[in-house]
mmCIF file of C-alpha atoms and ligand atoms in Angstrom:
data_model
loop_
_atom_site.group_PDB
_atom_site.id
_atom_site.type_symbol
_atom_site.label_atom_id
_atom_site.label_comp_id
_atom_site.label_asym_id
_atom_site.label_seq_id
_atom_site.Cartn_x
_atom_site.Cartn_y
_atom_site.Cartn_z
ATOM 1 C CA MET A 1 83.958 85.082 110.216
ATOM 2 C CA SER A 2 84.697 83.821 106.704
ATOM 3 C CA VAL A 3 88.337 83.156 105.807
ATOM 4 C CA ASN A 4 89.366 83.327 102.142
ATOM 5 C CA ARG A 5 91.045 79.948 101.627
ATOM 6 C CA ASN A 6 92.072 80.940 98.098
ATOM 7 C CA ILE A 7 94.747 83.274 99.427
ATOM 8 C CA LEU A 8 97.930 81.495 100.426
ATOM 9 C CA THR A 9 100.177 82.871 103.147
ATOM 10 C CA LEU A 10 103.955 82.846 102.671
ATOM 11 C CA ASP A 11 104.289 79.778 104.894
ATOM 12 C CA GLU A 12 101.490 77.902 103.136
ATOM 13 C CA PHE A 13 103.002 78.735 99.764
ATOM 14 C CA THR A 14 106.544 77.619 100.628
ATOM 15 C CA ILE A 15 105.233 74.410 102.190
ATOM 16 C CA GLN A 16 103.107 73.763 99.100
ATOM 17 C CA GLN A 17 106.207 74.236 96.925
ATOM 18 C CA MET A 18 108.184 71.895 99.162
ATOM 19 C CA ARG A 19 105.530 69.164 98.940
ATOM 20 C CA GLN A 20 106.320 68.898 95.233
ATOM 21 C CA PHE A 21 109.813 67.630 96.120
ATOM 22 C CA PRO A 22 109.513 64.408 98.100
ATOM 23 C CA LYS A 23 113.156 64.660 99.222
ATOM 24 C CA ALA A 24 112.913 68.266 100.445
ATOM 25 C CA THR A 25 113.869 68.721 104.087
ATOM 26 C CA GLY A 26 111.872 71.915 104.644
ATOM 27 C CA GLU A 27 115.016 73.880 105.546
ATOM 28 C CA LEU A 28 114.493 76.480 102.834
ATOM 29 C CA SER A 29 110.838 76.980 103.843
ATOM 30 C CA SER A 30 111.939 77.430 107.424
ATOM 31 C CA LEU A 31 114.621 79.922 106.388
ATOM 32 C CA LEU A 32 112.101 81.942 104.391
ATOM 33 C CA ARG A 33 109.707 81.860 107.340
ATOM 34 C CA ASP A 34 112.486 83.240 109.586
ATOM 35 C CA ILE A 35 113.183 86.037 107.089
ATOM 36 C CA GLY A 36 109.437 86.809 106.924
ATOM 37 C CA LEU A 37 109.301 87.030 110.709
ATOM 38 C CA ALA A 38 112.308 89.357 110.990
ATOM 39 C CA SER A 39 110.905 91.610 108.275
ATOM 40 C CA LYS A 40 107.552 91.863 110.067
ATOM 41 C CA ARG A 41 109.405 93.065 113.165
ATOM 42 C CA VAL A 42 111.369 95.573 111.076
ATOM 43 C CA ASN A 43 108.148 96.711 109.431
ATOM 44 C CA VAL A 44 106.648 97.631 112.810
ATOM 45 C CA GLU A 45 109.650 99.825 113.631
ATOM 46 C CA VAL A 46 109.845 101.376 110.144
ATOM 47 C CA ASN A 47 106.202 102.394 110.495
ATOM 48 C CA LYS A 48 107.043 104.196 113.730
ATOM 49 C CA ALA A 49 109.967 106.092 112.181
ATOM 50 C CA GLY A 50 107.925 109.298 111.885
ATOM 51 C CA LEU A 51 107.416 109.262 115.649
ATOM 52 C CA VAL A 52 111.135 109.672 116.218
ATOM 53 C CA ASP A 53 110.657 113.159 117.691
ATOM 54 C CA ILE A 54 108.305 111.708 120.270
ATOM 55 C CA LEU A 55 110.181 108.503 120.929
ATOM 56 C CA GLY A 56 113.690 109.968 120.692
ATOM 57 C CA ASP A 57 116.466 110.125 118.072
ATOM 58 C CA ALA A 58 118.806 107.240 117.455
ATOM 59 C CA GLY A 59 121.462 107.116 120.140
ATOM 60 C CA THR A 60 119.259 108.941 122.699
ATOM 61 C CA MET A 61 116.963 107.509 125.367
ATOM 62 C CA ASN A 62 113.300 107.063 124.488
ATOM 63 C CA VAL A 63 110.435 107.823 126.866
ATOM 64 C CA GLN A 64 110.803 104.402 128.468
ATOM 65 C CA GLY A 65 114.459 105.207 129.159
ATOM 66 C CA GLU A 66 115.620 102.643 126.553
ATOM 67 C CA GLU A 67 118.348 103.510 124.092
ATOM 68 C CA VAL A 68 116.890 104.150 120.619
ATOM 69 C CA LYS A 69 118.898 102.246 118.009
ATOM 70 C CA LYS A 70 119.373 103.372 114.446
ATOM 71 C CA LEU A 71 116.835 101.531 112.328
ATOM 72 C CA ASP A 72 119.457 99.836 110.186
ATOM 73 C CA ILE A 73 121.175 98.469 113.297
ATOM 74 C CA PHE A 74 117.807 97.381 114.660
ATOM 75 C CA ALA A 75 116.994 95.636 111.363
ATOM 76 C CA ASN A 76 120.396 93.938 111.274
ATOM 77 C CA ASN A 77 119.940 92.630 114.826
ATOM 78 C CA GLN A 78 116.502 91.240 113.957
ATOM 79 C CA PHE A 79 117.782 89.296 110.943
ATOM 80 C CA VAL A 80 120.912 88.031 112.684
ATOM 81 C CA GLY A 81 118.896 87.017 115.767
ATOM 82 C CA VAL A 82 116.137 85.192 113.953
ATOM 83 C CA LEU A 83 118.544 83.309 111.668
ATOM 84 C CA LYS A 84 120.896 82.407 114.506
ATOM 85 C CA HIS A 85 118.058 80.974 116.559
ATOM 86 C CA GLY A 86 116.489 79.198 113.581
ATOM 87 C CA ILE A 87 117.444 75.751 112.363
ATOM 88 C CA SER A 88 118.316 76.411 108.727
ATOM 89 C CA CYS A 89 121.219 78.825 108.540
ATOM 90 C CA ALA A 90 124.910 78.109 109.162
ATOM 91 C CA GLY A 91 126.028 81.752 109.063
ATOM 92 C CA ILE A 92 125.327 85.197 107.662
ATOM 93 C CA GLY A 93 126.965 88.139 105.918
ATOM 94 C CA SER A 94 125.465 91.612 106.310
ATOM 95 C CA GLU A 95 126.013 95.091 104.941
ATOM 96 C CA GLU A 96 126.158 96.247 108.558
ATOM 97 C CA LEU A 97 128.945 93.880 109.651
ATOM 98 C CA ASP A 98 132.577 93.915 108.564
ATOM 99 C CA ASP A 99 132.929 90.145 108.662
ATOM 100 C CA ILE A 100 130.720 87.077 108.289
ATOM 101 C CA VAL A 101 129.061 85.659 111.407
ATOM 102 C CA ILE A 102 129.444 81.891 111.755
ATOM 103 C CA PHE A 103 126.723 80.328 113.922
ATOM 104 C CA ASP A 104 129.051 77.733 115.349
ATOM 105 C CA ASP A 105 126.700 75.354 117.197
ATOM 106 C CA GLU A 106 125.604 71.801 116.504
ATOM 107 C CA VAL A 107 122.331 72.628 114.736
ATOM 108 C CA SER A 108 123.764 75.475 112.634
ATOM 109 C CA ASN A 109 126.844 73.459 111.641
ATOM 110 C CA ASN A 110 124.455 70.916 110.166
ATOM 111 C CA SER A 111 122.393 73.542 108.311
ATOM 112 C CA LYS A 112 122.916 73.531 104.576
ATOM 113 C CA TYR A 113 122.304 77.216 103.829
ATOM 114 C CA ILE A 114 124.007 80.532 104.422
ATOM 115 C CA CYS A 115 122.324 83.893 104.000
ATOM 116 C CA MET A 116 123.514 87.362 103.069
ATOM 117 C CA PHE A 117 121.478 90.531 103.413
ATOM 118 C CA ASP A 118 121.296 94.273 103.363
ATOM 119 C CA PRO A 119 118.982 94.716 106.358
ATOM 120 C CA LEU A 120 117.761 98.221 105.449
ATOM 121 C CA ASP A 121 118.701 99.470 102.017
ATOM 122 C CA GLY A 122 117.987 103.132 101.238
ATOM 123 C CA SER A 123 117.990 104.011 104.918
ATOM 124 C CA GLY A 124 118.948 107.582 103.999
ATOM 125 C CA ASN A 125 115.295 107.904 102.949
ATOM 126 C CA ILE A 126 113.785 107.053 106.346
ATOM 127 C CA ASP A 127 113.607 110.654 107.555
ATOM 128 C CA VAL A 128 111.483 111.644 104.561
ATOM 129 C CA ASN A 129 109.049 108.733 104.622
ATOM 130 C CA VAL A 130 110.188 107.185 101.349
ATOM 131 C CA SER A 131 110.056 103.427 100.730
ATOM 132 C CA ILE A 132 113.046 101.434 101.923
ATOM 133 C CA GLY A 133 113.772 97.725 101.829
ATOM 134 C CA THR A 134 115.584 94.595 102.915
ATOM 135 C CA ILE A 135 117.454 92.475 100.343
ATOM 136 C CA PHE A 136 118.517 88.857 100.915
ATOM 137 C CA SER A 137 120.363 86.081 99.152
ATOM 138 C CA ILE A 138 120.529 82.377 100.039
ATOM 139 C CA TYR A 139 123.217 79.869 99.002
ATOM 140 C CA ARG A 140 123.766 76.198 99.636
ATOM 141 C CA ARG A 141 127.066 75.761 101.505
ATOM 142 C CA VAL A 142 130.109 74.382 99.705
ATOM 143 C CA SER A 143 131.920 73.625 102.995
ATOM 144 C CA GLU A 144 131.552 70.340 104.796
ATOM 145 C CA LEU A 145 128.275 69.762 106.658
ATOM 146 C CA GLY A 146 128.713 69.223 110.380
ATOM 147 C CA LYS A 147 131.517 71.790 110.531
ATOM 148 C CA PRO A 148 131.303 75.616 110.826
ATOM 149 C CA CYS A 149 130.643 77.368 107.521
ATOM 150 C CA THR A 150 133.533 79.274 105.917
ATOM 151 C CA MET A 151 134.124 82.378 103.783
ATOM 152 C CA ALA A 152 134.105 80.141 100.668
ATOM 153 C CA ASP A 153 130.360 79.600 101.247
ATOM 154 C CA PHE A 154 129.811 83.353 100.880
ATOM 155 C CA LEU A 155 132.130 84.009 97.935
ATOM 156 C CA GLN A 156 130.109 82.003 95.411
ATOM 157 C CA PRO A 157 128.982 83.545 92.124
ATOM 158 C CA GLY A 158 125.358 84.709 92.026
ATOM 159 C CA ASN A 159 124.392 81.921 89.613
ATOM 160 C CA LYS A 160 124.703 79.540 92.584
ATOM 161 C CA GLN A 161 121.922 81.263 94.536
ATOM 162 C CA VAL A 162 119.170 78.951 95.693
ATOM 163 C CA ALA A 163 116.787 81.787 96.456
ATOM 164 C CA ALA A 164 116.852 85.560 96.718
ATOM 165 C CA GLY A 165 114.345 88.198 97.642
ATOM 166 C CA TYR A 166 113.516 91.587 99.023
ATOM 167 C CA VAL A 167 111.034 93.229 101.323
ATOM 168 C CA ILE A 168 109.733 96.659 100.439
ATOM 169 C CA TYR A 169 108.421 98.795 103.274
ATOM 170 C CA GLY A 170 106.207 101.010 101.136
ATOM 171 C CA SER A 171 102.590 102.108 100.945
ATOM 172 C CA SER A 172 102.053 98.454 101.739
ATOM 173 C CA THR A 173 104.742 96.016 102.813
ATOM 174 C CA MET A 174 105.653 93.316 100.326
ATOM 175 C CA LEU A 175 108.008 90.360 100.319
ATOM 176 C CA VAL A 176 109.083 89.169 96.876
ATOM 177 C CA TYR A 177 111.264 86.108 96.484
ATOM 178 C CA ALA A 178 112.606 83.990 93.669
ATOM 179 C CA THR A 179 113.744 80.416 93.379
ATOM 180 C CA ARG A 180 114.651 78.795 90.070
ATOM 181 C CA ARG A 181 110.967 77.941 89.744
ATOM 182 C CA GLY A 182 109.756 81.553 89.590
ATOM 183 C CA VAL A 183 109.204 84.862 91.334
ATOM 184 C CA ASN A 184 106.293 85.412 93.690
ATOM 185 C CA GLY A 185 105.172 88.459 95.665
ATOM 186 C CA PHE A 186 103.385 88.520 99.020
ATOM 187 C CA THR A 187 101.693 91.542 100.561
ATOM 188 C CA LEU A 188 101.586 91.893 104.322
ATOM 189 C CA ASP A 189 97.972 91.669 105.459
ATOM 190 C CA PRO A 190 98.002 93.715 108.678
ATOM 191 C CA SER A 191 94.691 92.195 109.822
ATOM 192 C CA ILE A 192 96.287 88.769 110.294
ATOM 193 C CA GLY A 193 99.966 89.811 110.367
ATOM 194 C CA GLU A 194 100.824 87.447 107.505
ATOM 195 C CA PHE A 195 102.367 87.860 104.068
ATOM 196 C CA SER A 196 99.718 86.699 101.577
ATOM 197 C CA LEU A 197 100.337 85.742 97.961
ATOM 198 C CA SER A 198 99.281 88.806 95.944
ATOM 199 C CA HIS A 199 101.610 88.706 92.896
ATOM 200 C CA PRO A 200 101.971 85.090 91.712
ATOM 201 C CA ASP A 201 104.543 84.249 89.041
ATOM 202 C CA ILE A 202 105.884 87.762 88.433
ATOM 203 C CA LYS A 203 107.274 88.381 84.936
ATOM 204 C CA CYS A 204 109.354 91.420 84.063
ATOM 205 C CA PRO A 205 107.868 93.045 80.929
ATOM 206 C CA LYS A 206 110.164 92.506 77.927
ATOM 207 C CA ASP A 207 110.232 96.221 77.227
ATOM 208 C CA GLY A 208 109.531 99.353 79.214
ATOM 209 C CA LYS A 209 109.598 103.130 79.181
ATOM 210 C CA ILE A 210 111.159 103.934 82.551
ATOM 211 C CA TYR A 211 114.856 104.580 83.125
ATOM 212 C CA SER A 212 116.224 105.051 86.619
ATOM 213 C CA VAL A 213 119.625 106.621 87.212
ATOM 214 C CA ASN A 214 121.161 109.385 89.320
ATOM 215 C CA HIS A 215 121.324 112.208 86.760
ATOM 216 C CA GLY A 216 123.452 114.308 89.111
ATOM 217 C CA ASN A 217 126.363 112.026 88.263
ATOM 218 C CA PHE A 218 125.880 112.384 84.478
ATOM 219 C CA PHE A 219 129.234 114.028 83.758
ATOM 220 C CA GLN A 220 131.039 111.329 85.761
ATOM 221 C CA TYR A 221 129.715 108.437 83.664
ATOM 222 C CA THR A 222 131.551 106.772 80.772
ATOM 223 C CA GLU A 223 130.800 107.967 77.230
ATOM 224 C CA GLY A 224 128.736 104.810 76.561
ATOM 225 C CA VAL A 225 126.494 105.389 79.588
ATOM 226 C CA LYS A 226 126.085 109.081 78.687
ATOM 227 C CA LYS A 227 125.104 108.067 75.148
ATOM 228 C CA TYR A 228 122.478 105.654 76.397
ATOM 229 C CA ILE A 229 120.987 108.188 78.841
ATOM 230 C CA THR A 230 120.866 110.781 76.071
ATOM 231 C CA ALA A 231 119.129 108.244 73.792
ATOM 232 C CA CYS A 232 116.553 107.617 76.557
ATOM 233 C CA GLN A 233 115.648 111.315 76.392
ATOM 234 C CA LYS A 234 115.224 111.483 72.605
ATOM 235 C CA LYS A 235 112.011 111.193 70.660
ATOM 236 C CA ASP A 236 112.327 107.917 68.779
ATOM 237 C CA LYS A 237 109.605 106.006 66.953
ATOM 238 C CA THR A 238 111.502 102.686 67.140
ATOM 239 C CA THR A 239 112.132 102.700 70.894
ATOM 240 C CA GLY A 240 109.005 104.678 71.817
ATOM 241 C CA GLY A 241 111.234 107.340 73.438
ATOM 242 C CA PRO A 242 111.538 109.660 75.179
ATOM 243 C CA TYR A 243 111.399 107.435 78.232
ATOM 244 C CA THR A 244 110.245 108.527 81.655
ATOM 245 C CA GLN A 245 112.921 109.153 84.288
ATOM 246 C CA ARG A 246 112.115 107.785 87.786
ATOM 247 C CA TYR A 247 114.753 107.595 90.528
ATOM 248 C CA ILE A 248 113.902 107.442 94.213
ATOM 249 C CA GLY A 249 117.409 106.702 95.520
ATOM 250 C CA SER A 250 116.132 103.535 97.166
ATOM 251 C CA MET A 251 117.078 100.617 94.940
ATOM 252 C CA VAL A 252 114.451 98.254 96.323
ATOM 253 C CA ALA A 253 111.681 100.680 95.391
ATOM 254 C CA ASP A 254 113.222 101.592 92.022
ATOM 255 C CA VAL A 255 113.875 98.009 90.906
ATOM 256 C CA HIS A 256 110.535 96.763 92.286
ATOM 257 C CA ARG A 257 108.664 99.332 90.192
ATOM 258 C CA ASN A 258 110.669 98.496 87.063
ATOM 259 C CA LEU A 259 110.197 94.752 87.624
ATOM 260 C CA ILE A 260 106.424 95.183 87.677
ATOM 261 C CA LYS A 261 106.044 97.915 85.038
ATOM 262 C CA GLY A 262 109.080 97.347 82.820
ATOM 263 C CA GLY A 263 112.143 99.576 82.878
ATOM 264 C CA ILE A 264 115.878 99.810 83.470
ATOM 265 C CA PHE A 265 117.792 100.737 86.635
ATOM 266 C CA MET A 266 121.435 101.799 86.487
ATOM 267 C CA TYR A 267 124.091 102.569 89.054
ATOM 268 C CA PRO A 268 127.186 102.880 86.847
ATOM 269 C CA ALA A 269 130.756 103.517 88.013
ATOM 270 C CA THR A 270 131.579 107.220 88.333
ATOM 271 C CA THR A 271 134.876 109.056 88.432
ATOM 272 C CA ASP A 272 134.355 109.450 92.204
ATOM 273 C CA LYS A 273 133.369 105.780 92.630
ATOM 274 C CA PRO A 274 135.290 103.914 89.905
ATOM 275 C CA LYS A 275 134.151 100.522 91.243
ATOM 276 C CA GLY A 276 130.498 101.598 91.474
ATOM 277 C CA LYS A 277 128.542 102.092 94.682
ATOM 278 C CA LEU A 278 126.316 99.056 95.076
ATOM 279 C CA ARG A 279 127.471 95.835 96.693
ATOM 280 C CA LEU A 280 127.707 92.705 94.567
ATOM 281 C CA LEU A 281 126.886 90.036 97.134
ATOM 282 C CA TYR A 282 123.833 91.285 98.988
ATOM 283 C CA GLU A 283 122.450 94.023 96.705
ATOM 284 C CA CYS A 284 123.191 93.246 93.040
ATOM 285 C CA ASN A 285 123.286 89.410 93.001
ATOM 286 C CA PRO A 286 119.895 88.948 94.671
ATOM 287 C CA PHE A 287 118.235 91.464 92.348
ATOM 288 C CA ALA A 288 119.979 89.963 89.314
ATOM 289 C CA PHE A 289 118.676 86.512 90.286
ATOM 290 C CA ILE A 290 115.118 87.795 90.807
ATOM 291 C CA VAL A 291 114.956 89.883 87.630
ATOM 292 C CA GLU A 292 116.576 87.190 85.435
ATOM 293 C CA THR A 293 114.194 84.569 86.812
ATOM 294 C CA ALA A 294 111.376 86.963 85.865
ATOM 295 C CA GLY A 295 112.766 87.252 82.295
ATOM 296 C CA GLY A 296 114.937 90.389 82.566
ATOM 297 C CA LYS A 297 118.719 90.874 82.494
ATOM 298 C CA ALA A 298 121.460 92.241 84.764
ATOM 299 C CA THR A 299 125.074 93.140 83.929
ATOM 300 C CA ASN A 300 127.994 95.220 85.174
ATOM 301 C CA GLY A 301 128.132 96.820 81.703
ATOM 302 C CA GLU A 302 130.376 94.053 80.365
ATOM 303 C CA LYS A 303 129.463 90.769 82.004
ATOM 304 C CA ARG A 304 126.426 89.085 83.456
ATOM 305 C CA ILE A 305 126.270 89.980 87.166
ATOM 306 C CA LEU A 306 125.448 86.392 88.157
ATOM 307 C CA ASP A 307 128.666 85.078 86.551
ATOM 308 C CA LEU A 308 131.047 87.391 88.425
ATOM 309 C CA GLN A 309 133.356 85.537 90.804
ATOM 310 C CA PRO A 310 133.356 87.519 94.065
ATOM 311 C CA THR A 311 136.650 88.081 95.846
ATOM 312 C CA GLU A 312 135.444 89.966 98.926
ATOM 313 C CA LEU A 313 132.315 90.198 101.037
ATOM 314 C CA HIS A 314 131.684 93.900 100.555
ATOM 315 C CA GLN A 315 132.771 94.102 96.896
ATOM 316 C CA ARG A 316 131.184 96.877 94.820
ATOM 317 C CA THR A 317 130.155 96.791 91.174
ATOM 318 C CA SER A 318 128.592 98.859 88.421
ATOM 319 C CA PHE A 319 125.024 97.707 87.994
ATOM 320 C CA PHE A 320 122.546 97.705 85.094
ATOM 321 C CA ILE A 321 119.303 95.749 85.436
ATOM 322 C CA GLY A 322 115.901 95.595 83.820
ATOM 323 C CA SER A 323 113.673 94.600 80.922
ATOM 324 C CA SER A 324 115.503 92.486 78.349
ATOM 325 C CA ASP A 325 114.856 94.751 75.341
ATOM 326 C CA MET A 326 116.005 97.865 77.204
ATOM 327 C CA MET A 327 119.120 96.026 78.392
ATOM 328 C CA ALA A 328 119.840 94.997 74.787
ATOM 329 C CA GLU A 329 119.511 98.623 73.698
ATOM 330 C CA LEU A 330 121.851 99.705 76.510
ATOM 331 C CA GLU A 331 124.435 97.158 75.357
ATOM 332 C CA THR A 332 124.523 98.630 71.851
ATOM 333 C CA HIS A 333 125.490 102.013 73.342
ATOM 334 C CA LEU A 334 128.033 100.609 75.793
ATOM 335 C CA ALA A 335 129.712 98.587 73.033
ATOM 336 C CA VAL A 336 130.794 101.660 71.018
HETATM 337 P P1 AHG B 401 121.790 103.932 101.383
HETATM 338 O O1 AHG B 401 121.308 102.599 101.924
HETATM 339 O O2 AHG B 401 123.125 104.327 101.914
HETATM 340 O O3 AHG B 401 120.748 105.014 101.508
HETATM 341 O O4 AHG B 401 122.096 103.692 99.811
HETATM 342 C C1 AHG B 401 121.058 103.429 98.974
HETATM 343 C C2 AHG B 401 121.582 102.830 97.711
HETATM 344 C C3 AHG B 401 120.516 102.323 96.779
HETATM 345 O O5 AHG B 401 119.394 101.800 97.403
HETATM 346 C C4 AHG B 401 120.205 103.505 95.905
HETATM 347 O O6 AHG B 401 119.713 103.141 94.661
HETATM 348 C C5 AHG B 401 121.514 104.210 95.820
HETATM 349 O O7 AHG B 401 122.253 103.860 96.978
HETATM 350 C C6 AHG B 401 121.350 105.711 95.751
HETATM 351 O O8 AHG B 401 122.580 106.298 95.667
HETATM 352 P P2 AHG B 401 122.756 107.803 95.148
HETATM 353 O O9 AHG B 401 122.142 108.688 96.214
HETATM 354 O O10 AHG B 401 124.227 107.983 95.029
HETATM 355 O O11 AHG B 401 122.049 107.935 93.832
#
C-alpha cells in the first residue's frame, strides 16, 4: 500500500513546528495532540447522534443498559479526562462547569499551560443534523510553576493566548488551530483516524459578501447595528451589496465558513440580553485570535475583543468578527 508522505498529520505538523524552536519542550504539541484525541472520540459519538432513537435518549438507558449521557456532557468529560491525564495542562475552564478545575498533582502543577473550552457549541443543532463544534483556548500560566494553577491564569486577556482552535463536526470533521505563526486546518481522514493537514496557512479574505446574524432579533439591536444590517441588504456599487445572509445558529460553522470565504458574523447585545449571549473566554477570544491571525478583525462593537480584561469565567460579550474591510464598514455605522 502506498502512503502519501506529502500529507502531514496533526502530530507530525506540530512536531515539525516545534523542531524550529530548539528550546521548545513539546508541551504545546502534546496538549494539541490530547485535544485532537478527545475530539476524535467526540466525533464518533456525534456521528451516532441520529441513532438516538435506537440507542436511547439522553438520561435513559441504552440497549446495553448503560445510561446515555447528553452529548455536551459526554464531550466535556472527554476533554477534561484527556487533559487531566495528559502531561501539559495545569487546569481547565469549561462552558459546562461552573468553576475551573485545577489538576492538583505533581505533573500538572509543573505544566505551563491551562486550557479553556466550549466542548460542544451549537448543541441545540444536534437533533437536526447540523454542524456543531468544539472551541478551545490555551494560555501560558501566570501563577508559579510547581504550585496549583489559579483563577488568575484563566482571567487573562485574549491577546495572551498561545494557541486557539476549533473542531467542526460537519460534512467532514476538521480541526483548525492558530498560533502566532499562522492558522492551519486539518481534516479527519477516517481511513487512518488522523487529522491531516488540508488547509495550510489559512488567510481570511480581506473582503466578503456574507453577513451572519440572527435577524429575528433585529428590533432588539442598537440603531448602529440596525443601520449596518440594513446597509448589507442594499444594492451598492461600492460595497458590492446586497450581501448574502447566512446564519446556521452554530457559531463554529458560521465563523468557519466566513473565515474561508470572507464575511462577517455578529452576535450583538439585544434588549433581552444586554451583555450579549456569547462567552468571552472560551467562545469569542479563541475565534478572535484565529481570525486576527488569519488577517481579519474582532470587536465587541467598541473595543478589540483580544484587549478586553476578563473579570469572570463565564463573562458574556457582544461579538463582531470577520473580514477586515467588512469590519471597517461595520465600524462606520456603529460610530454614528
Ligand atoms: P448553543 O450551544 O446553546 O446551541 O448556542 C449556540 C451559540 C452559537 O454557536 C450560535 O451562533 C448562537 O448561540 C445562536 O444563538 P441564537 O439562536 O440566539 O441566534
